[in-house]
Amino acid sequence: HTALKSGMLAAEAVFEGLRKTDETPVAETGELSDDHMPQEFTSYTDKLESSWVYDELYQVRNCHQAFSKWGVAGGLMYNGLA
């Protein structure tokens, strides 16, 4: 569910960014214009950090390190408490 939601947020950021440009869509011409500049959709980061996905993933950010440090038993105990 977190992967789906983060993908939806990414799609929203790209859609909003593409609607703001005045360029002719590539789908219509089949080519990029000579003065084309790549866009960076920074609103995705803001959207992700303000959603429930960020809170949920932030809580479990160190689970992999627990398994590496303490093995299976220790990792399961650490993650059970986290």
PDB file of N, CA and C in Angstrom:
ATOM      1  N   HIS A   1       0.812  -1.196   0.000  1.00  0.00           N
ATOM      2  CA  HIS A   1       0.000   0.000   0.000  1.00  0.00           C
ATOM      3  C   HIS A   1       0.859   1.265   0.000  1.00  0.00           C
ATOM      4  N   THR A   2       2.032   1.221   0.632  1.00  0.00           N
ATOM      5  CA  THR A   2       2.889   2.408   0.614  1.00  0.00           C
ATOM      6  C   THR A   2       3.483   2.639  -0.774  1.00  0.00           C
ATOM      7  N   ALA A   3       3.793   1.566  -1.475  1.00  0.00           N
ATOM      8  CA  ALA A   3       4.337   1.710  -2.832  1.00  0.00           C
ATOM      9  C   ALA A   3       3.291   2.309  -3.766  1.00  0.00           C
ATOM     10  N   LEU A   4       2.049   1.870  -3.642  1.00  0.00           N
ATOM     11  CA  LEU A   4       0.982   2.418  -4.478  1.00  0.00           C
ATOM     12  C   LEU A   4       0.753   3.894  -4.191  1.00  0.00           C
ATOM     13  N   LYS A   5       0.721   4.244  -2.913  1.00  0.00           N
ATOM     14  CA  LYS A   5       0.470   5.640  -2.554  1.00  0.00           C
ATOM     15  C   LYS A   5       1.627   6.533  -2.993  1.00  0.00           C
ATOM     16  N   SER A   6       2.871   6.088  -2.819  1.00  0.00           N
ATOM     17  CA  SER A   6       4.001   6.913  -3.248  1.00  0.00           C
ATOM     18  C   SER A   6       4.014   7.054  -4.768  1.00  0.00           C
ATOM     19  N   GLY A   7       3.598   6.023  -5.483  1.00  0.00           N
ATOM     20  CA  GLY A   7       3.475   6.112  -6.937  1.00  0.00           C
ATOM     21  C   GLY A   7       2.382   7.089  -7.350  1.00  0.00           C
ATOM     22  N   MET A   8       1.277   7.103  -6.614  1.00  0.00           N
ATOM     23  CA  MET A   8       0.210   8.049  -6.900  1.00  0.00           C
ATOM     24  C   MET A   8       0.670   9.484  -6.659  1.00  0.00           C
ATOM     25  N   LEU A   9       1.437   9.691  -5.595  1.00  0.00           N
ATOM     26  CA  LEU A   9       1.959  11.024  -5.311  1.00  0.00           C
ATOM     27  C   LEU A   9       2.948  11.467  -6.385  1.00  0.00           C
ATOM     28  N   ALA A  10       3.762  10.536  -6.865  1.00  0.00           N
ATOM     29  CA  ALA A  10       4.709  10.851  -7.943  1.00  0.00           C
ATOM     30  C   ALA A  10       3.956  11.224  -9.216  1.00  0.00           C
ATOM     31  N   ALA A  11       2.918  10.483  -9.527  1.00  0.00           N
ATOM     32  CA  ALA A  11       2.124  10.777 -10.723  1.00  0.00           C
ATOM     33  C   ALA A  11       1.454  12.145 -10.617  1.00  0.00           C
ATOM     34  N   GLU A  12       0.952  12.476  -9.439  1.00  0.00           N
ATOM     35  CA  GLU A  12       0.346  13.794  -9.250  1.00  0.00           C
ATOM     36  C   GLU A  12       1.370  14.906  -9.445  1.00  0.00           C
ATOM     37  N   ALA A  13       2.576  14.727  -8.911  1.00  0.00           N
ATOM     38  CA  ALA A  13       3.619  15.743  -9.047  1.00  0.00           C
ATOM     39  C   ALA A  13       4.015  15.931 -10.503  1.00  0.00           C
ATOM     40  N   VAL A  14       4.155  14.835 -11.240  1.00  0.00           N
ATOM     41  CA  VAL A  14       4.529  14.923 -12.657  1.00  0.00           C
ATOM     42  C   VAL A  14       3.401  15.571 -13.455  1.00  0.00           C
ATOM     43  N   PHE A  15       2.180  15.172 -13.198  1.00  0.00           N
ATOM     44  CA  PHE A  15       1.036  15.735 -13.916  1.00  0.00           C
ATOM     45  C   PHE A  15       0.939  17.240 -13.697  1.00  0.00           C
ATOM     46  N   GLU A  16       1.081  17.671 -12.425  1.00  0.00           N
ATOM     47  CA  GLU A  16       1.024  19.099 -12.126  1.00  0.00           C
ATOM     48  C   GLU A  16       2.169  19.846 -12.808  1.00  0.00           C
ATOM     49  N   GLY A  17       3.361  19.250 -12.800  1.00  0.00           N
ATOM     50  CA  GLY A  17       4.509  19.887 -13.433  1.00  0.00           C
ATOM     51  C   GLY A  17       4.361  20.002 -14.932  1.00  0.00           C
ATOM     52  N   LEU A  18       3.811  18.986 -15.563  1.00  0.00           N
ATOM     53  CA  LEU A  18       3.629  19.014 -17.013  1.00  0.00           C
ATOM     54  C   LEU A  18       2.535  19.993 -17.440  1.00  0.00           C
ATOM     55  N   ARG A  19       1.548  20.183 -16.603  1.00  0.00           N
ATOM     56  CA  ARG A  19       0.467  21.117 -16.942  1.00  0.00           C
ATOM     57  C   ARG A  19       0.937  22.554 -16.883  1.00  0.00           C
ATOM     58  N   LYS A  20       2.032  22.816 -16.148  1.00  0.00           N
ATOM     59  CA  LYS A  20       2.530  24.184 -16.004  1.00  0.00           C
ATOM     60  C   LYS A  20       3.365  24.636 -17.195  1.00  0.00           C
ATOM     61  N   THR A  21       3.845  23.726 -18.019  1.00  0.00           N
ATOM     62  CA  THR A  21       4.739  24.119 -19.116  1.00  0.00           C
ATOM     63  C   THR A  21       3.950  24.616 -20.309  1.00  0.00           C
ATOM     64  N   ASP A  22       4.626  25.407 -21.133  1.00  0.00           N
ATOM     65  CA  ASP A  22       4.009  25.925 -22.356  1.00  0.00           C
ATOM     66  C   ASP A  22       4.491  25.173 -23.591  1.00  0.00           C
ATOM     67  N   GLU A  23       5.281  24.117 -23.399  1.00  0.00           N
ATOM     68  CA  GLU A  23       5.840  23.375 -24.531  1.00  0.00           C
ATOM     69  C   GLU A  23       4.772  22.514 -25.196  1.00  0.00           C
ATOM     70  N   THR A  24       4.995  22.239 -26.468  1.00  0.00           N
ATOM     71  CA  THR A  24       4.131  21.314 -27.186  1.00  0.00           C
ATOM     72  C   THR A  24       4.430  19.905 -26.689  1.00  0.00           C
ATOM     73  N   PRO A  25       3.416  19.123 -26.345  1.00  0.00           N
ATOM     74  CA  PRO A  25       3.664  17.774 -25.854  1.00  0.00           C
ATOM     75  C   PRO A  25       4.436  16.928 -26.865  1.00  0.00           C
ATOM     76  N   VAL A  26       5.344  16.123 -26.375  1.00  0.00           N
ATOM     77  CA  VAL A  26       6.155  15.257 -27.230  1.00  0.00           C
ATOM     78  C   VAL A  26       5.267  14.255 -27.961  1.00  0.00           C
ATOM     79  N   ALA A  27       4.168  13.870 -27.350  1.00  0.00           N
ATOM     80  CA  ALA A  27       3.270  12.907 -27.977  1.00  0.00           C
ATOM     81  C   ALA A  27       2.684  13.447 -29.284  1.00  0.00           C
ATOM     82  N   GLU A  28       2.557  14.756 -29.394  1.00  0.00           N
ATOM     83  CA  GLU A  28       2.003  15.338 -30.613  1.00  0.00           C
ATOM     84  C   GLU A  28       3.048  15.460 -31.714  1.00  0.00           C
ATOM     85  N   THR A  29       4.278  15.804 -31.335  1.00  0.00           N
ATOM     86  CA  THR A  29       5.309  16.050 -32.346  1.00  0.00           C
ATOM     87  C   THR A  29       6.224  14.853 -32.568  1.00  0.00           C
ATOM     88  N   GLY A  30       6.414  14.037 -31.541  1.00  0.00           N
ATOM     89  CA  GLY A  30       7.325  12.896 -31.652  1.00  0.00           C
ATOM     90  C   GLY A  30       8.773  13.279 -31.423  1.00  0.00           C
ATOM     91  N   GLU A  31       9.050  14.555 -31.177  1.00  0.00           N
ATOM     92  CA  GLU A  31      10.422  15.028 -30.968  1.00  0.00           C
ATOM     93  C   GLU A  31      10.445  16.080 -29.870  1.00  0.00           C
ATOM     94  N   LEU A  32      11.599  16.187 -29.219  1.00  0.00           N
ATOM     95  CA  LEU A  32      11.807  17.259 -28.258  1.00  0.00           C
ATOM     96  C   LEU A  32      12.231  18.511 -29.012  1.00  0.00           C
ATOM     97  N   SER A  33      11.817  19.652 -28.513  1.00  0.00           N
ATOM     98  CA  SER A  33      12.231  20.899 -29.149  1.00  0.00           C
ATOM     99  C   SER A  33      13.714  21.143 -28.877  1.00  0.00           C
ATOM    100  N   ASP A  34      14.322  21.994 -29.682  1.00  0.00           N
ATOM    101  CA  ASP A  34      15.751  22.271 -29.530  1.00  0.00           C
ATOM    102  C   ASP A  34      16.070  22.974 -28.216  1.00  0.00           C
ATOM    103  N   ASP A  35      15.153  23.734 -27.701  1.00  0.00           N
ATOM    104  CA  ASP A  35      15.397  24.455 -26.453  1.00  0.00           C
ATOM    105  C   ASP A  35      14.787  23.737 -25.235  1.00  0.00           C
ATOM    106  N   HIS A  36      14.530  22.453 -25.364  1.00  0.00           N
ATOM    107  CA  HIS A  36      13.925  21.679 -24.277  1.00  0.00           C
ATOM    108  C   HIS A  36      14.857  21.609 -23.072  1.00  0.00           C
ATOM    109  N   MET A  37      14.335  21.880 -21.891  1.00  0.00           N
ATOM    110  CA  MET A  37      15.075  21.752 -20.646  1.00  0.00           C
ATOM    111  C   MET A  37      14.389  20.691 -19.794  1.00  0.00           C
ATOM    112  N   PRO A  38      15.141  19.721 -19.287  1.00  0.00           N
ATOM    113  CA  PRO A  38      14.535  18.713 -18.417  1.00  0.00           C
ATOM    114  C   PRO A  38      13.935  19.370 -17.163  1.00  0.00           C
ATOM    115  N   GLN A  39      12.865  18.801 -16.692  1.00  0.00           N
ATOM    116  CA  GLN A  39      12.197  19.344 -15.514  1.00  0.00           C
ATOM    117  C   GLN A  39      12.498  18.489 -14.305  1.00  0.00           C
ATOM    118  N   GLU A  40      12.578  19.131 -13.163  1.00  0.00           N
ATOM    119  CA  GLU A  40      12.727  18.419 -11.904  1.00  0.00           C
ATOM    120  C   GLU A  40      11.460  18.675 -11.092  1.00  0.00           C
ATOM    121  N   PHE A  41      10.771  17.614 -10.743  1.00  0.00           N
ATOM    122  CA  PHE A  41       9.503  17.744 -10.034  1.00  0.00           C
ATOM    123  C   PHE A  41       9.750  17.650  -8.532  1.00  0.00           C
ATOM    124  N   THR A  42      10.118  18.771  -7.949  1.00  0.00           N
ATOM    125  CA  THR A  42      10.449  18.801  -6.526  1.00  0.00           C
ATOM    126  C   THR A  42       9.216  18.740  -5.634  1.00  0.00           C
ATOM    127  N   SER A  43       8.052  18.938  -6.189  1.00  0.00           N
ATOM    128  CA  SER A  43       6.845  18.882  -5.363  1.00  0.00           C
ATOM    129  C   SER A  43       6.577  17.471  -4.854  1.00  0.00           C
ATOM    130  N   TYR A  44       7.192  16.461  -5.488  1.00  0.00           N
ATOM    131  CA  TYR A  44       6.999  15.081  -5.029  1.00  0.00           C
ATOM    132  C   TYR A  44       7.499  14.917  -3.599  1.00  0.00           C
ATOM    133  N   THR A  45       8.652  15.477  -3.294  1.00  0.00           N
ATOM    134  CA  THR A  45       9.206  15.365  -1.945  1.00  0.00           C
ATOM    135  C   THR A  45       8.276  16.005  -0.931  1.00  0.00           C
ATOM    136  N   ASP A  46       7.758  17.171  -1.251  1.00  0.00           N
ATOM    137  CA  ASP A  46       6.835  17.846  -0.340  1.00  0.00           C
ATOM    138  C   ASP A  46       5.556  17.038  -0.158  1.00  0.00           C
ATOM    139  N   LYS A  47       5.041  16.496  -1.249  1.00  0.00           N
ATOM    140  CA  LYS A  47       3.821  15.690  -1.172  1.00  0.00           C
ATOM    141  C   LYS A  47       4.039  14.440  -0.320  1.00  0.00           C
ATOM    142  N   LEU A  48       5.190  13.780  -0.523  1.00  0.00           N
ATOM    143  CA  LEU A  48       5.476  12.560   0.224  1.00  0.00           C
ATOM    144  C   LEU A  48       5.636  12.845   1.709  1.00  0.00           C
ATOM    145  N   GLU A  49       6.385  13.901   2.042  1.00  0.00           N
ATOM    146  CA  GLU A  49       6.616  14.217   3.451  1.00  0.00           C
ATOM    147  C   GLU A  49       5.352  14.659   4.178  1.00  0.00           C
ATOM    148  N   SER A  50       4.372  15.171   3.462  1.00  0.00           N
ATOM    149  CA  SER A  50       3.132  15.596   4.115  1.00  0.00           C
ATOM    150  C   SER A  50       2.058  14.504   4.106  1.00  0.00           C
ATOM    151  N   SER A  51       2.370  13.327   3.602  1.00  0.00           N
ATOM    152  CA  SER A  51       1.379  12.247   3.557  1.00  0.00           C
ATOM    153  C   SER A  51       1.615  11.240   4.682  1.00  0.00           C
ATOM    154  N   TRP A  52       0.672  10.347   4.846  1.00  0.00           N
ATOM    155  CA  TRP A  52       0.782   9.305   5.859  1.00  0.00           C
ATOM    156  C   TRP A  52       1.871   8.294   5.510  1.00  0.00           C
ATOM    157  N   VAL A  53       2.255   8.223   4.254  1.00  0.00           N
ATOM    158  CA  VAL A  53       3.293   7.269   3.828  1.00  0.00           C
ATOM    159  C   VAL A  53       4.612   7.583   4.518  1.00  0.00           C
ATOM    160  N   TYR A  54       4.964   8.837   4.576  1.00  0.00           N
ATOM    161  CA  TYR A  54       6.228   9.241   5.196  1.00  0.00           C
ATOM    162  C   TYR A  54       6.252   8.842   6.666  1.00  0.00           C
ATOM    163  N   ASP A  55       5.161   9.092   7.379  1.00  0.00           N
ATOM    164  CA  ASP A  55       5.098   8.724   8.799  1.00  0.00           C
ATOM    165  C   ASP A  55       5.247   7.223   8.986  1.00  0.00           C
ATOM    166  N   GLU A  56       4.584   6.465   8.137  1.00  0.00           N
ATOM    167  CA  GLU A  56       4.628   5.008   8.263  1.00  0.00           C
ATOM    168  C   GLU A  56       6.013   4.449   7.938  1.00  0.00           C
ATOM    169  N   LEU A  57       6.640   4.952   6.896  1.00  0.00           N
ATOM    170  CA  LEU A  57       7.963   4.463   6.520  1.00  0.00           C
ATOM    171  C   LEU A  57       9.053   4.966   7.468  1.00  0.00           C
ATOM    172  N   TYR A  58       8.874   6.139   8.040  1.00  0.00           N
ATOM    173  CA  TYR A  58       9.866   6.688   8.957  1.00  0.00           C
ATOM    174  C   TYR A  58       9.983   5.806  10.207  1.00  0.00           C
ATOM    175  N   GLN A  59       8.889   5.239  10.640  1.00  0.00           N
ATOM    176  CA  GLN A  59       8.891   4.397  11.842  1.00  0.00           C
ATOM    177  C   GLN A  59       9.694   3.118  11.652  1.00  0.00           C
ATOM    178  N   VAL A  60       9.774   2.602  10.454  1.00  0.00           N
ATOM    179  CA  VAL A  60      10.441   1.315  10.222  1.00  0.00           C
ATOM    180  C   VAL A  60      11.728   1.476   9.419  1.00  0.00           C
ATOM    181  N   ARG A  61      12.346   2.640   9.475  1.00  0.00           N
ATOM    182  CA  ARG A  61      13.514   2.920   8.637  1.00  0.00           C
ATOM    183  C   ARG A  61      14.751   2.124   9.034  1.00  0.00           C
ATOM    184  N   ASN A  62      14.871   1.626  10.252  1.00  0.00           N
ATOM    185  CA  ASN A  62      16.078   0.927  10.699  1.00  0.00           C
ATOM    186  C   ASN A  62      15.890  -0.577  10.848  1.00  0.00           C
ATOM    187  N   CYS A  63      14.837  -1.127  10.302  1.00  0.00           N
ATOM    188  CA  CYS A  63      14.575  -2.562  10.475  1.00  0.00           C
ATOM    189  C   CYS A  63      15.643  -3.421   9.820  1.00  0.00           C
ATOM    190  N   HIS A  64      16.104  -3.070   8.659  1.00  0.00           N
ATOM    191  CA  HIS A  64      17.115  -3.868   7.952  1.00  0.00           C
ATOM    192  C   HIS A  64      18.427  -3.902   8.739  1.00  0.00           C
ATOM    193  N   GLN A  65      18.814  -2.774   9.314  1.00  0.00           N
ATOM    194  CA  GLN A  65      20.052  -2.721  10.077  1.00  0.00           C
ATOM    195  C   GLN A  65      19.984  -3.616  11.313  1.00  0.00           C
ATOM    196  N   ALA A  66      18.816  -3.760  11.902  1.00  0.00           N
ATOM    197  CA  ALA A  66      18.675  -4.625  13.073  1.00  0.00           C
ATOM    198  C   ALA A  66      18.969  -6.080  12.713  1.00  0.00           C
ATOM    199  N   PHE A  67      18.514  -6.535  11.563  1.00  0.00           N
ATOM    200  CA  PHE A  67      18.802  -7.906  11.138  1.00  0.00           C
ATOM    201  C   PHE A  67      20.283  -8.074  10.832  1.00  0.00           C
ATOM    202  N   SER A  68      20.901  -7.062  10.257  1.00  0.00           N
ATOM    203  CA  SER A  68      22.332  -7.150   9.954  1.00  0.00           C
ATOM    204  C   SER A  68      23.167  -7.172  11.230  1.00  0.00           C
ATOM    205  N   LYS A  69      22.748  -6.410  12.194  1.00  0.00           N
ATOM    206  CA  LYS A  69      23.540  -6.280  13.436  1.00  0.00           C
ATOM    207  C   LYS A  69      23.338  -7.454  14.379  1.00  0.00           C
ATOM    208  N   TRP A  70      22.104  -7.897  14.571  1.00  0.00           N
ATOM    209  CA  TRP A  70      21.815  -8.908  15.578  1.00  0.00           C
ATOM    210  C   TRP A  70      21.321 -10.240  15.024  1.00  0.00           C
ATOM    211  N   GLY A  71      21.242 -10.397  13.728  1.00  0.00           N
ATOM    212  CA  GLY A  71      20.777 -11.657  13.158  1.00  0.00           C
ATOM    213  C   GLY A  71      19.261 -11.739  13.157  1.00  0.00           C
ATOM    214  N   VAL A  72      18.772 -12.939  12.842  1.00  0.00           N
ATOM    215  CA  VAL A  72      17.325 -13.115  12.699  1.00  0.00           C
ATOM    216  C   VAL A  72      16.604 -12.936  14.025  1.00  0.00           C
ATOM    217  N   ALA A  73      17.061 -13.604  15.069  1.00  0.00           N
ATOM    218  CA  ALA A  73      16.355 -13.534  16.365  1.00  0.00           C
ATOM    219  C   ALA A  73      16.378 -12.119  16.921  1.00  0.00           C
ATOM    220  N   GLY A  74      17.545 -11.495  16.916  1.00  0.00           N
ATOM    221  CA  GLY A  74      17.646 -10.140  17.427  1.00  0.00           C
ATOM    222  C   GLY A  74      16.873  -9.140  16.581  1.00  0.00           C
ATOM    223  N   GLY A  75      16.905  -9.313  15.260  1.00  0.00           N
ATOM    224  CA  GLY A  75      16.166  -8.441  14.371  1.00  0.00           C
ATOM    225  C   GLY A  75      14.668  -8.541  14.583  1.00  0.00           C
ATOM    226  N   LEU A  76      14.191  -9.779  14.779  1.00  0.00           N
ATOM    227  CA  LEU A  76      12.755  -9.960  15.033  1.00  0.00           C
ATOM    228  C   LEU A  76      12.334  -9.326  16.351  1.00  0.00           C
ATOM    229  N   MET A  77      13.175  -9.468  17.363  1.00  0.00           N
ATOM    230  CA  MET A  77      12.839  -8.850  18.664  1.00  0.00           C
ATOM    231  C   MET A  77      12.843  -7.324  18.542  1.00  0.00           C
ATOM    232  N   TYR A  78      13.857  -6.770  17.888  1.00  0.00           N
ATOM    233  CA  TYR A  78      13.939  -5.321  17.733  1.00  0.00           C
ATOM    234  C   TYR A  78      12.738  -4.793  16.948  1.00  0.00           C
ATOM    235  N   ASN A  79      12.428  -5.456  15.845  1.00  0.00           N
ATOM    236  CA  ASN A  79      11.326  -5.000  15.020  1.00  0.00           C
ATOM    237  C   ASN A  79       9.974  -5.213  15.668  1.00  0.00           C
ATOM    238  N   GLY A  80       9.881  -6.217  16.519  1.00  0.00           N
ATOM    239  CA  GLY A  80       8.635  -6.422  17.263  1.00  0.00           C
ATOM    240  C   GLY A  80       8.366  -5.320  18.253  1.00  0.00           C
ATOM    241  N   LEU A  81       9.443  -4.750  18.774  1.00  0.00           N
ATOM    242  CA  LEU A  81       9.295  -3.662  19.744  1.00  0.00           C
ATOM    243  C   LEU A  81       9.153  -2.289  19.068  1.00  0.00           C
ATOM    244  N   ALA A  82       9.638  -2.196  17.858  1.00  0.00           N
ATOM    245  CA  ALA A  82       9.629  -0.882  17.182  1.00  0.00           C
ATOM    246  C   ALA A  82       8.285  -0.503  16.657  1.00  0.00           C
TER     247      ALA A  82
END
